[in-house]
Coordinates of C-alpha atoms in Angstrom, one line a residue:
Chain A
M1 CA 0.0 0.0 0.0
S2 CA 2.3 2.8 -1.2
K3 CA -0.3 5.4 -0.2
P4 CA -2.2 4.7 3.0
N5 CA -5.4 3.0 1.9
K6 CA -8.7 4.2 2.9
H7 CA -10.5 0.9 3.7
L8 CA -12.2 1.5 7.0
L9 CA -12.3 -0.8 10.0
P10 CA -15.5 -2.8 9.6
D11 CA -18.0 -1.9 12.3
S12 CA -18.7 -5.6 12.9
V13 CA -15.0 -6.0 13.8
G14 CA -14.8 -2.8 15.9
R15 CA -17.8 -3.8 18.0
R16 CA -16.1 -6.9 19.2
F17 CA -13.6 -5.0 21.2
D18 CA -14.0 -3.2 24.6
K19 CA -14.1 0.5 24.5
S20 CA -10.7 0.6 26.3
E21 CA -9.2 -1.4 23.4
R22 CA -10.7 0.4 20.5
D23 CA -8.2 3.2 20.2
Q24 CA -5.4 0.7 20.0
I25 CA -7.2 -1.5 17.5
R26 CA -7.7 1.6 15.3
E27 CA -4.0 2.4 15.6
V28 CA -3.1 -1.1 14.6
W29 CA -5.5 -0.9 11.7
D30 CA -4.0 2.4 10.5
I31 CA -0.4 1.2 10.8
S32 CA -1.2 -2.0 8.8
G33 CA -2.7 0.2 6.1
S34 CA 0.5 2.0 5.6
L35 CA 2.6 -1.0 4.8
E36 CA 4.4 -1.0 1.5
D37 CA 3.4 -3.1 -1.5
S38 CA 5.9 -5.7 -2.5
V39 CA 4.8 -5.0 -6.1
T40 CA 6.0 -1.7 -7.6
P41 CA 4.0 0.3 -10.1
G42 CA 6.7 -0.5 -12.7
E43 CA 6.2 -4.2 -12.1
T44 CA 2.4 -3.7 -12.5
E45 CA 2.8 -2.0 -15.8
R46 CA 5.2 -4.7 -17.1
A47 CA 2.8 -7.4 -16.0
L48 CA 0.0 -5.5 -17.8
S49 CA 1.9 -5.3 -21.1
D50 CA 2.8 -9.0 -20.7
L51 CA -0.9 -9.7 -20.3
H52 CA -1.8 -7.6 -23.4
L53 CA 0.8 -9.5 -25.4
R54 CA -0.7 -12.8 -24.2
L55 CA -4.2 -11.8 -25.1
E56 CA -3.0 -10.7 -28.5
M57 CA -1.3 -14.1 -29.0
T58 CA -4.1 -16.3 -27.8
G59 CA -6.5 -14.1 -29.7
E60 CA -9.3 -12.7 -27.7
M61 CA -11.7 -14.0 -30.3
K62 CA -10.8 -17.6 -29.7
S63 CA -14.2 -18.4 -28.2
K64 CA -16.0 -18.1 -31.5
P65 CA -13.5 -18.4 -34.4
E66 CA -16.0 -20.0 -36.8
I67 CA -18.2 -16.9 -36.7
V68 CA -15.3 -14.7 -37.6
I69 CA -14.2 -16.9 -40.4
G70 CA -17.7 -17.2 -41.8
W71 CA -18.1 -13.5 -41.6
L72 CA -14.7 -13.1 -43.4
H73 CA -15.9 -15.3 -46.3
K74 CA -19.2 -13.5 -46.6
H75 CA -17.8 -10.1 -46.5
S76 CA -14.3 -10.5 -47.9
R77 CA -14.8 -7.8 -50.5
L78 CA -16.1 -5.5 -47.9
L79 CA -13.1 -6.3 -45.8
V80 CA -10.7 -5.6 -48.6
A81 CA -12.4 -2.2 -49.2
A82 CA -12.2 -1.4 -45.5
I83 CA -8.6 -2.3 -45.2
A84 CA -7.8 -0.2 -48.3
L85 CA -9.7 2.7 -46.8
I86 CA -7.9 2.4 -43.5
T87 CA -4.6 2.3 -45.3
L88 CA -5.4 5.3 -47.4
T89 CA -6.6 7.3 -44.4
S90 CA -3.5 6.5 -42.4
L91 CA -1.3 7.3 -45.3
F92 CA -3.1 10.6 -45.7
F93 CA -2.5 11.4 -42.0
L94 CA 1.2 10.3 -42.3
V95 CA 1.9 12.5 -45.3
P96 CA 2.7 16.0 -44.1
K97 CA 0.9 19.0 -45.5
T98 CA 3.0 21.0 -47.9
V99 CA 2.5 24.6 -49.2
V100 CA 4.6 25.6 -52.2
V101 CA 4.5 29.2 -53.5
S102 CA 5.3 29.4 -57.2
Y103 CA 7.8 31.8 -58.7
G104 CA 6.2 35.1 -59.3
E105 CA 3.7 34.7 -56.5
M106 CA 3.4 35.3 -52.8
A107 CA 1.2 33.6 -50.2
T108 CA 0.0 33.8 -46.7
V109 CA -0.8 30.6 -44.8
E110 CA -2.9 30.5 -41.6
L111 CA -2.2 27.4 -39.4
P112 CA -4.9 25.9 -37.3
D113 CA -3.7 27.7 -34.1
G114 CA -4.0 31.1 -35.8
T115 CA -0.3 31.5 -36.5
T116 CA 0.2 33.1 -39.9
I117 CA 3.1 32.6 -42.3
E118 CA 3.8 35.0 -45.1
M119 CA 5.8 33.3 -47.8
N120 CA 8.0 34.8 -50.3
S121 CA 8.0 33.6 -54.0
G122 CA 9.5 30.1 -54.5
S123 CA 9.3 29.2 -50.8
S124 CA 7.8 26.1 -49.3
I125 CA 6.7 24.9 -45.9
R126 CA 5.8 21.5 -44.6
Y127 CA 4.0 20.5 -41.4
N128 CA 2.4 17.5 -39.7
R129 CA -1.3 17.0 -40.1
F130 CA -1.5 16.7 -36.3
Y131 CA 0.1 20.1 -36.0
Q132 CA -1.1 21.7 -32.8
F133 CA -2.0 18.3 -31.2
T134 CA 1.5 16.7 -31.1
N135 CA 3.8 19.7 -31.7
R136 CA 4.0 22.9 -33.7
T137 CA 6.9 22.2 -36.0
V138 CA 7.1 23.7 -39.5
E139 CA 9.8 22.9 -42.0
L140 CA 10.8 25.8 -44.2
N141 CA 12.8 26.2 -47.4
G142 CA 13.0 29.8 -48.6
E143 CA 11.9 33.0 -46.9
A144 CA 9.0 33.6 -44.7
Y145 CA 7.7 36.0 -42.1
F146 CA 6.1 34.3 -39.1
S147 CA 3.5 35.8 -36.7
V148 CA 3.2 33.1 -34.0
V149 CA 0.3 32.9 -31.6
S150 CA 1.1 31.7 -28.1
H151 CA 0.1 28.2 -27.4
G152 CA 0.9 25.2 -25.2
H153 CA 3.6 23.9 -27.5
P154 CA 6.6 26.0 -28.6
F155 CA 6.5 26.9 -32.2
I156 CA 9.5 25.5 -34.1
V157 CA 10.9 26.2 -37.5
E158 CA 13.3 23.6 -38.9
T159 CA 15.2 24.9 -41.9
N160 CA 18.3 23.6 -43.7
G161 CA 19.9 22.2 -40.5
A162 CA 19.0 25.1 -38.2
T163 CA 16.2 25.3 -35.6
V164 CA 14.3 28.4 -34.5
E165 CA 12.2 28.0 -31.4
V166 CA 9.6 30.5 -30.1
T167 CA 6.4 30.8 -28.1
G168 CA 4.6 33.8 -29.4
T169 CA 6.4 36.4 -31.5
R170 CA 7.0 37.8 -35.0
F171 CA 10.2 37.0 -37.0
N172 CA 11.6 36.5 -40.4
V173 CA 13.6 33.5 -41.6
R174 CA 15.6 33.4 -44.8
S175 CA 16.9 30.0 -45.6
W176 CA 17.2 28.8 -49.2
N177 CA 18.5 25.3 -49.7
D178 CA 19.8 26.3 -53.2
E179 CA 21.9 29.1 -51.6
P180 CA 23.8 27.1 -48.9
E181 CA 26.6 29.7 -48.9
N182 CA 24.1 32.3 -47.4
G183 CA 23.1 29.9 -44.6
V184 CA 20.1 30.7 -42.4
V185 CA 19.3 34.2 -41.3
V186 CA 16.8 34.9 -38.5
T187 CA 15.5 38.3 -37.7
V188 CA 13.1 39.2 -34.9
A189 CA 10.4 41.8 -35.4
E190 CA 8.8 41.4 -32.0
G191 CA 9.5 39.1 -28.9
E192 CA 12.2 36.6 -28.3
V193 CA 13.5 33.7 -30.4
Y194 CA 15.8 30.8 -29.7
F195 CA 18.1 30.0 -32.7
Y196 CA 20.4 27.0 -32.8
P197 CA 21.9 24.5 -35.2
G198 CA 19.9 21.2 -35.6
L199 CA 19.1 19.7 -32.2
L200 CA 21.8 21.6 -30.2
S201 CA 19.1 23.3 -28.2
E202 CA 21.2 23.6 -25.1
N203 CA 23.3 26.3 -26.5
P204 CA 21.0 28.7 -28.4
V205 CA 21.5 32.3 -29.5
I206 CA 18.7 34.3 -28.0
L207 CA 17.4 37.1 -30.3
H208 CA 15.3 40.0 -29.2
T209 CA 13.2 42.6 -31.1
G210 CA 15.2 44.1 -33.9
E211 CA 18.1 41.6 -33.7
T212 CA 19.4 39.3 -36.4
S213 CA 21.8 36.4 -36.5
H214 CA 22.9 34.0 -39.2
W215 CA 24.3 30.5 -39.2
N216 CA 26.1 28.4 -41.8
R217 CA 26.3 24.7 -41.9
G218 CA 29.3 23.4 -39.8
E219 CA 29.2 26.2 -37.3
T220 CA 28.5 25.2 -33.7
Q221 CA 26.5 28.3 -32.9
P222 CA 24.8 31.1 -34.9
S223 CA 26.5 34.5 -35.0
S224 CA 25.9 36.8 -32.0
P225 CA 22.9 39.1 -32.3
K226 CA 23.2 42.3 -34.2
M227 CA 20.7 45.2 -34.5
V228 CA 19.2 45.6 -38.0
E229 CA 16.7 47.7 -39.8
M230 CA 13.6 45.5 -39.7
E231 CA 12.0 47.4 -42.6
E232 CA 14.9 46.3 -44.8
I233 CA 14.6 42.6 -43.8
T234 CA 10.8 42.5 -44.5
A235 CA 10.7 44.7 -47.6
W236 CA 9.9 41.6 -49.6
R237 CA 6.5 41.5 -47.9
D238 CA 5.6 44.7 -49.7
L239 CA 7.0 43.3 -53.0
R240 CA 10.0 45.6 -52.6
F241 CA 13.7 44.9 -52.7
V242 CA 16.4 45.9 -50.3
F243 CA 19.8 44.4 -51.0
R244 CA 22.4 45.0 -48.4
E245 CA 25.9 43.7 -49.4
Q246 CA 24.1 40.8 -51.1
T247 CA 26.0 38.7 -53.7
L248 CA 25.0 39.2 -57.3
A249 CA 24.2 35.4 -57.5
S250 CA 21.8 35.7 -54.6
I251 CA 20.2 38.9 -55.9
L252 CA 19.6 37.2 -59.3
R253 CA 18.0 34.2 -57.5
D254 CA 15.7 36.6 -55.7
L255 CA 14.7 38.2 -59.0
E256 CA 14.2 34.8 -60.6
R257 CA 11.8 33.8 -57.9
R258 CA 9.9 37.1 -57.7
Y259 CA 9.4 37.5 -61.5
D260 CA 9.4 33.8 -62.4
V261 CA 12.1 34.1 -65.0
A262 CA 15.4 32.4 -65.7
I263 CA 18.5 34.7 -65.4
E264 CA 21.8 33.4 -66.8
L265 CA 25.0 35.1 -65.6
E266 CA 27.8 34.6 -68.0
A267 CA 30.2 36.8 -66.2
E268 CA 31.1 34.3 -63.5
Q269 CA 33.7 36.4 -61.7
A270 CA 30.9 38.9 -60.9
A271 CA 28.7 36.3 -59.2
S272 CA 30.3 36.6 -55.8
T273 CA 30.7 40.4 -55.8
T274 CA 28.2 42.2 -53.5
L275 CA 25.8 45.0 -54.1
T276 CA 23.7 47.3 -52.0
A277 CA 20.5 48.7 -53.3
Y278 CA 17.3 50.1 -51.8
Y279 CA 14.0 50.3 -53.6
S280 CA 11.3 52.3 -51.7
Q281 CA 8.5 51.0 -53.9
Q282 CA 7.7 48.2 -56.3
V283 CA 9.8 48.2 -59.5
S284 CA 10.0 46.3 -62.8
L285 CA 12.5 43.6 -63.3
E286 CA 14.1 45.5 -66.1
S287 CA 14.7 48.6 -64.0
V288 CA 16.5 46.4 -61.4
L289 CA 18.6 44.8 -64.2
N290 CA 19.5 48.2 -65.6
D291 CA 20.7 49.3 -62.1
I292 CA 22.8 46.1 -61.6
C293 CA 24.4 46.3 -65.0
A294 CA 25.2 50.0 -64.6
V295 CA 26.9 49.4 -61.3
K296 CA 28.8 46.2 -62.3
G297 CA 29.6 47.2 -65.9
L298 CA 27.6 44.5 -67.4
R299 CA 24.9 44.2 -70.2
Y300 CA 21.8 42.1 -70.5
T301 CA 19.6 40.7 -73.2
Q302 CA 16.3 38.9 -73.3
T303 CA 16.1 35.2 -73.9
T304 CA 13.2 32.9 -74.6
N305 CA 12.4 32.3 -71.0
G306 CA 14.2 35.2 -69.3
Y307 CA 17.5 37.2 -69.4
R308 CA 21.2 36.7 -70.0
I309 CA 23.7 38.9 -68.3
F310 CA 27.2 39.2 -69.9
K311 CA 30.2 41.4 -69.9
Chain B
M1 CA -16.1 -1.0 2.8
N2 CA -15.8 2.0 0.6
L3 CA -19.1 2.6 -1.2
K4 CA -17.6 4.9 -3.8
T5 CA -15.0 2.3 -4.8
D6 CA -17.6 -0.4 -4.9
E7 CA -19.8 1.6 -7.2
H8 CA -16.8 2.3 -9.4
I9 CA -15.9 -1.4 -9.6
A10 CA -19.5 -2.2 -10.5
K11 CA -19.2 0.2 -13.4
L12 CA -15.9 -1.3 -14.5
A13 CA -17.6 -4.7 -14.5
V14 CA -20.3 -3.5 -16.9
R15 CA -17.7 -1.9 -19.2
I16 CA -15.5 -5.0 -19.2
R17 CA -18.5 -7.1 -20.2
R18 CA -18.8 -4.8 -23.2
S19 CA -15.1 -5.6 -24.1
D20 CA -13.8 -2.2 -22.9
R21 CA -10.0 -2.8 -22.6
K22 CA -9.5 0.4 -20.7
A23 CA -11.8 -0.7 -17.9
F24 CA -10.0 -4.0 -17.9
D25 CA -6.6 -2.3 -17.6
E26 CA -7.9 -0.2 -14.8
L27 CA -9.2 -3.2 -12.9
F28 CA -5.8 -4.8 -13.4
R29 CA -3.9 -1.8 -12.0
M30 CA -6.2 -1.5 -9.1
F31 CA -5.9 -5.1 -7.9
Y32 CA -2.6 -6.4 -9.3
P33 CA -0.4 -5.8 -6.2
G34 CA -3.0 -7.2 -3.8
L35 CA -3.7 -10.2 -6.0
V36 CA 0.0 -11.0 -6.3
R37 CA 0.4 -10.8 -2.5
F38 CA -2.7 -13.0 -2.2
A39 CA -1.5 -15.5 -4.7
Q40 CA 1.9 -15.6 -3.1
S41 CA 0.4 -16.6 0.3
Y42 CA -0.6 -19.8 -1.5
T43 CA 2.2 -20.3 -4.0
R44 CA 4.9 -19.2 -1.6
D45 CA 7.0 -17.9 -4.5
K46 CA 6.6 -14.6 -6.4
A47 CA 7.2 -16.0 -9.9
T48 CA 4.4 -18.5 -9.7
A49 CA 2.2 -15.8 -8.1
Y50 CA 2.8 -13.6 -11.1
D51 CA 1.9 -16.4 -13.5
V52 CA -1.2 -17.2 -11.6
V53 CA -2.5 -13.7 -11.6
Q54 CA -1.8 -13.4 -15.3
D55 CA -3.8 -16.6 -15.9
A56 CA -6.7 -15.3 -13.8
F57 CA -6.9 -12.1 -15.9
V58 CA -6.6 -13.9 -19.2
N59 CA -9.5 -16.1 -18.0
L60 CA -11.5 -13.1 -16.9
W61 CA -11.1 -11.5 -20.3
Q62 CA -12.1 -14.6 -22.2
R63 CA -15.2 -15.0 -20.0
R64 CA -16.0 -11.3 -19.8
E65 CA -19.4 -11.8 -21.4
Q66 CA -20.4 -14.0 -18.5
I67 CA -19.6 -11.5 -15.8
D68 CA -22.6 -11.3 -13.6
G69 CA -23.4 -7.8 -12.7
K70 CA -25.1 -8.8 -9.4
L71 CA -22.1 -10.6 -8.1
S72 CA -19.0 -8.9 -6.8
L73 CA -16.2 -8.6 -9.4
K74 CA -13.8 -8.4 -6.5
S75 CA -14.7 -11.7 -5.0
Y76 CA -14.8 -13.2 -8.5
I77 CA -11.2 -12.2 -9.3
F78 CA -9.8 -13.1 -5.9
T79 CA -11.6 -16.5 -6.0
S80 CA -10.2 -17.0 -9.5
V81 CA -6.7 -16.2 -8.3
K82 CA -7.1 -18.6 -5.4
N83 CA -8.3 -21.4 -7.6
H84 CA -5.4 -20.8 -10.1
S85 CA -3.0 -20.8 -7.2
L86 CA -4.3 -24.0 -5.7
N87 CA -4.0 -25.6 -9.2
A88 CA -0.5 -24.4 -9.5
I89 CA 0.5 -25.9 -6.2
R90 CA -1.2 -29.2 -7.1
K91 CA 0.8 -29.3 -10.3
K92 CA 4.0 -28.6 -8.5
S93 CA 3.1 -30.7 -5.6
T94 CA 6.1 -29.4 -3.8
I95 CA 4.1 -27.6 -1.2
T96 CA 1.3 -29.3 0.7
L97 CA -2.0 -27.7 1.3
D98 CA -1.8 -28.3 5.0
S99 CA -0.5 -24.9 5.6
D100 CA -3.6 -23.4 4.2
L101 CA -5.8 -25.5 6.4
T102 CA -4.1 -25.1 9.8
D103 CA -6.0 -24.3 12.9
D104 CA -6.9 -20.7 13.6
Q105 CA -5.7 -20.4 17.1
P106 CA -2.9 -17.9 17.5
D107 CA 0.4 -19.5 18.1
E108 CA 2.2 -17.7 20.8
N109 CA 5.5 -19.0 19.5
N110 CA 5.1 -17.1 16.3
I111 CA 5.2 -13.7 17.9
I112 CA 8.6 -12.2 17.4
P113 CA 10.3 -11.2 20.6
F114 CA 11.2 -7.6 21.1
E115 CA 14.3 -6.5 19.3
E116 CA 16.0 -3.1 19.3
T117 CA 14.2 -1.3 16.5
S118 CA 13.9 2.2 15.3
Q119 CA 10.5 3.8 14.5
N120 CA 11.2 3.2 10.9
D121 CA 11.3 -0.5 11.4
L122 CA 7.8 -0.5 12.9
R123 CA 6.3 -1.2 9.5
E124 CA 8.6 -4.1 8.9
L125 CA 7.7 -5.4 12.3
F126 CA 4.0 -5.2 11.4
S127 CA 4.6 -7.0 8.2
E128 CA 6.3 -9.7 10.0
W129 CA 3.6 -10.0 12.7
I130 CA 1.0 -10.3 9.9
R131 CA 3.0 -12.9 8.1
Q132 CA 3.2 -14.9 11.4
L133 CA -0.6 -14.9 11.8
P134 CA -2.4 -18.2 11.3
D135 CA -3.1 -18.5 7.6
R136 CA -6.9 -18.2 7.7
Q137 CA -6.8 -15.2 10.0
R138 CA -4.1 -13.5 7.9
E139 CA -6.1 -14.2 4.7
A140 CA -9.3 -12.7 6.0
F141 CA -7.4 -9.7 7.6
E142 CA -5.4 -8.9 4.4
L143 CA -8.5 -9.1 2.1
S144 CA -10.3 -6.8 4.4
R145 CA -7.5 -4.4 5.3
F146 CA -5.4 -4.3 2.1
D147 CA -7.9 -5.1 -0.6
G148 CA -11.1 -3.6 0.9
L149 CA -13.3 -6.6 0.4
D150 CA -16.3 -6.7 2.6
H151 CA -17.2 -9.7 4.8
E152 CA -19.6 -11.2 2.2
E153 CA -16.9 -11.0 -0.5
I154 CA -14.3 -12.5 1.8
A155 CA -16.7 -15.2 2.8
D156 CA -17.2 -16.0 -0.9
V157 CA -13.4 -16.2 -1.6
M158 CA -12.6 -18.2 1.6
N159 CA -15.7 -20.4 1.3
V160 CA -16.8 -19.7 4.9
S161 CA -19.6 -17.7 6.5
P162 CA -19.3 -14.0 7.0
K163 CA -19.5 -14.6 10.7
T164 CA -16.4 -16.7 10.6
V165 CA -14.7 -14.0 8.5
N166 CA -15.5 -11.5 11.2
N167 CA -14.0 -13.9 13.9
H168 CA -10.8 -14.3 11.8
I169 CA -10.3 -10.6 11.5
V170 CA -11.1 -9.9 15.2
L171 CA -8.6 -12.6 16.3
A172 CA -6.0 -11.3 13.8
L173 CA -6.4 -7.7 15.1
R174 CA -6.2 -8.9 18.7
T175 CA -2.9 -10.7 18.1
L176 CA -1.5 -7.6 16.3
K177 CA -2.6 -5.4 19.1
D178 CA -0.9 -7.6 21.7
C179 CA 2.3 -7.6 19.6
Y180 CA 2.2 -3.9 19.3
Q181 CA 1.5 -3.3 23.0
Q182 CA 4.3 -5.6 24.0
Y183 CA 6.6 -3.8 21.6
K184 CA 5.6 -0.4 23.1
E185 CA 6.2 -1.6 26.6
N186 CA 9.5 -3.1 25.8
R187 CA 10.5 0.1 24.2
K188 CA 9.5 2.1 27.2
N189 CA 11.5 -0.1 29.5
H190 CA 14.4 0.1 27.2
D191 CA 14.3 3.8 27.1
E192 CA 14.2 4.1 30.9

């Protein structure tokens, strides 16, 4: 009796003792009730799973197998259909939900808990169908702005080897798997965010409002927080561009995604050079290309599915 | 004993009859420790006691549709464990049934003499005193005290009248009280 049990002294027993003895009897009854069980809760659980196993093996239906078999024969087609249906439904639930935003488009996704994800062109997210019930984990490739609603489970973004963990807050994640050299960049618009590589949650970088940090594969910790102009980071949400010391290769990828075109760069040595440009409003692709070529001393020409940039 | 628990067990019985595995598991968790102890008092070894309790539950599940709502599920499962235990002993035939059928008179020689003990050892001492009780008294006492069976249920399990059950429990408590009193007196003398 690990916890003192409540079984009372039966009256018919109590009555058999003199008044003078009753207090002592009650004491004896109480002490006996506090004796330890020789069987631990762990042993009970093990025994219960043994029992389950045994019931599975002997087959609980053993008492009337002929009925089951008869039913099987009669309804075999029904059974096949039922099994197929069950398999399909379980597959459906196992396959995560995926949202892909095409090139040239933008999208906002609202998750069941009210969290919204604004997704830049060409981005994709993936999450479990039991999102909110088991955990709140979202996989991201690309760039997105998260407005997370507080909830029982922490909200987690897994992206190209990095993890961002929050409770309720707004933040931007830029993480393209076709631009591994740029790694993962997390910027917080409001609240607090934990940012760490993979599963190394014990040593996170903690970011507060207005701070940014980046991480590249192979590094043990993301860079220490740095203040940044939030407006520049989230310009994409207004279909604007702000390039701050961004490589030409990466800028051209942004343009390809935004305008859904293919841009070939034939001047390879220019690919890794950087550029800073600020557009306060939406612009056409050609005006951006004009600016780039003017600064870098390049030219461009239209192709069947996009543009070619050359020296 | 405890009306609330009894009502709850009656509900479990109804659910088990309808093949509710959760109710079955709950019943198992509720009574498993008590049933192992009870079985062990017959089988004298823990491993056999485990097997016996497993057998009884397999049996209960296989016959769940025959559970009689009017009869106590408690006395049913304890009786079942008892029968399985007796069968196990017969098969083994290493232990005679005599110990189960000994006379009910308390045996003064069984009472452990006072030893120097700390307050913490009091429980152990109690366990030992209970172990030393004549089998029938101990059985009735444990079913009442530990497992919360009422006199009718114990009577069913032990196959005696409720009045006899009462006598067993009264005698058991008297012996335990005497042991405890002696212990306290010895302790007082020792302290002085």
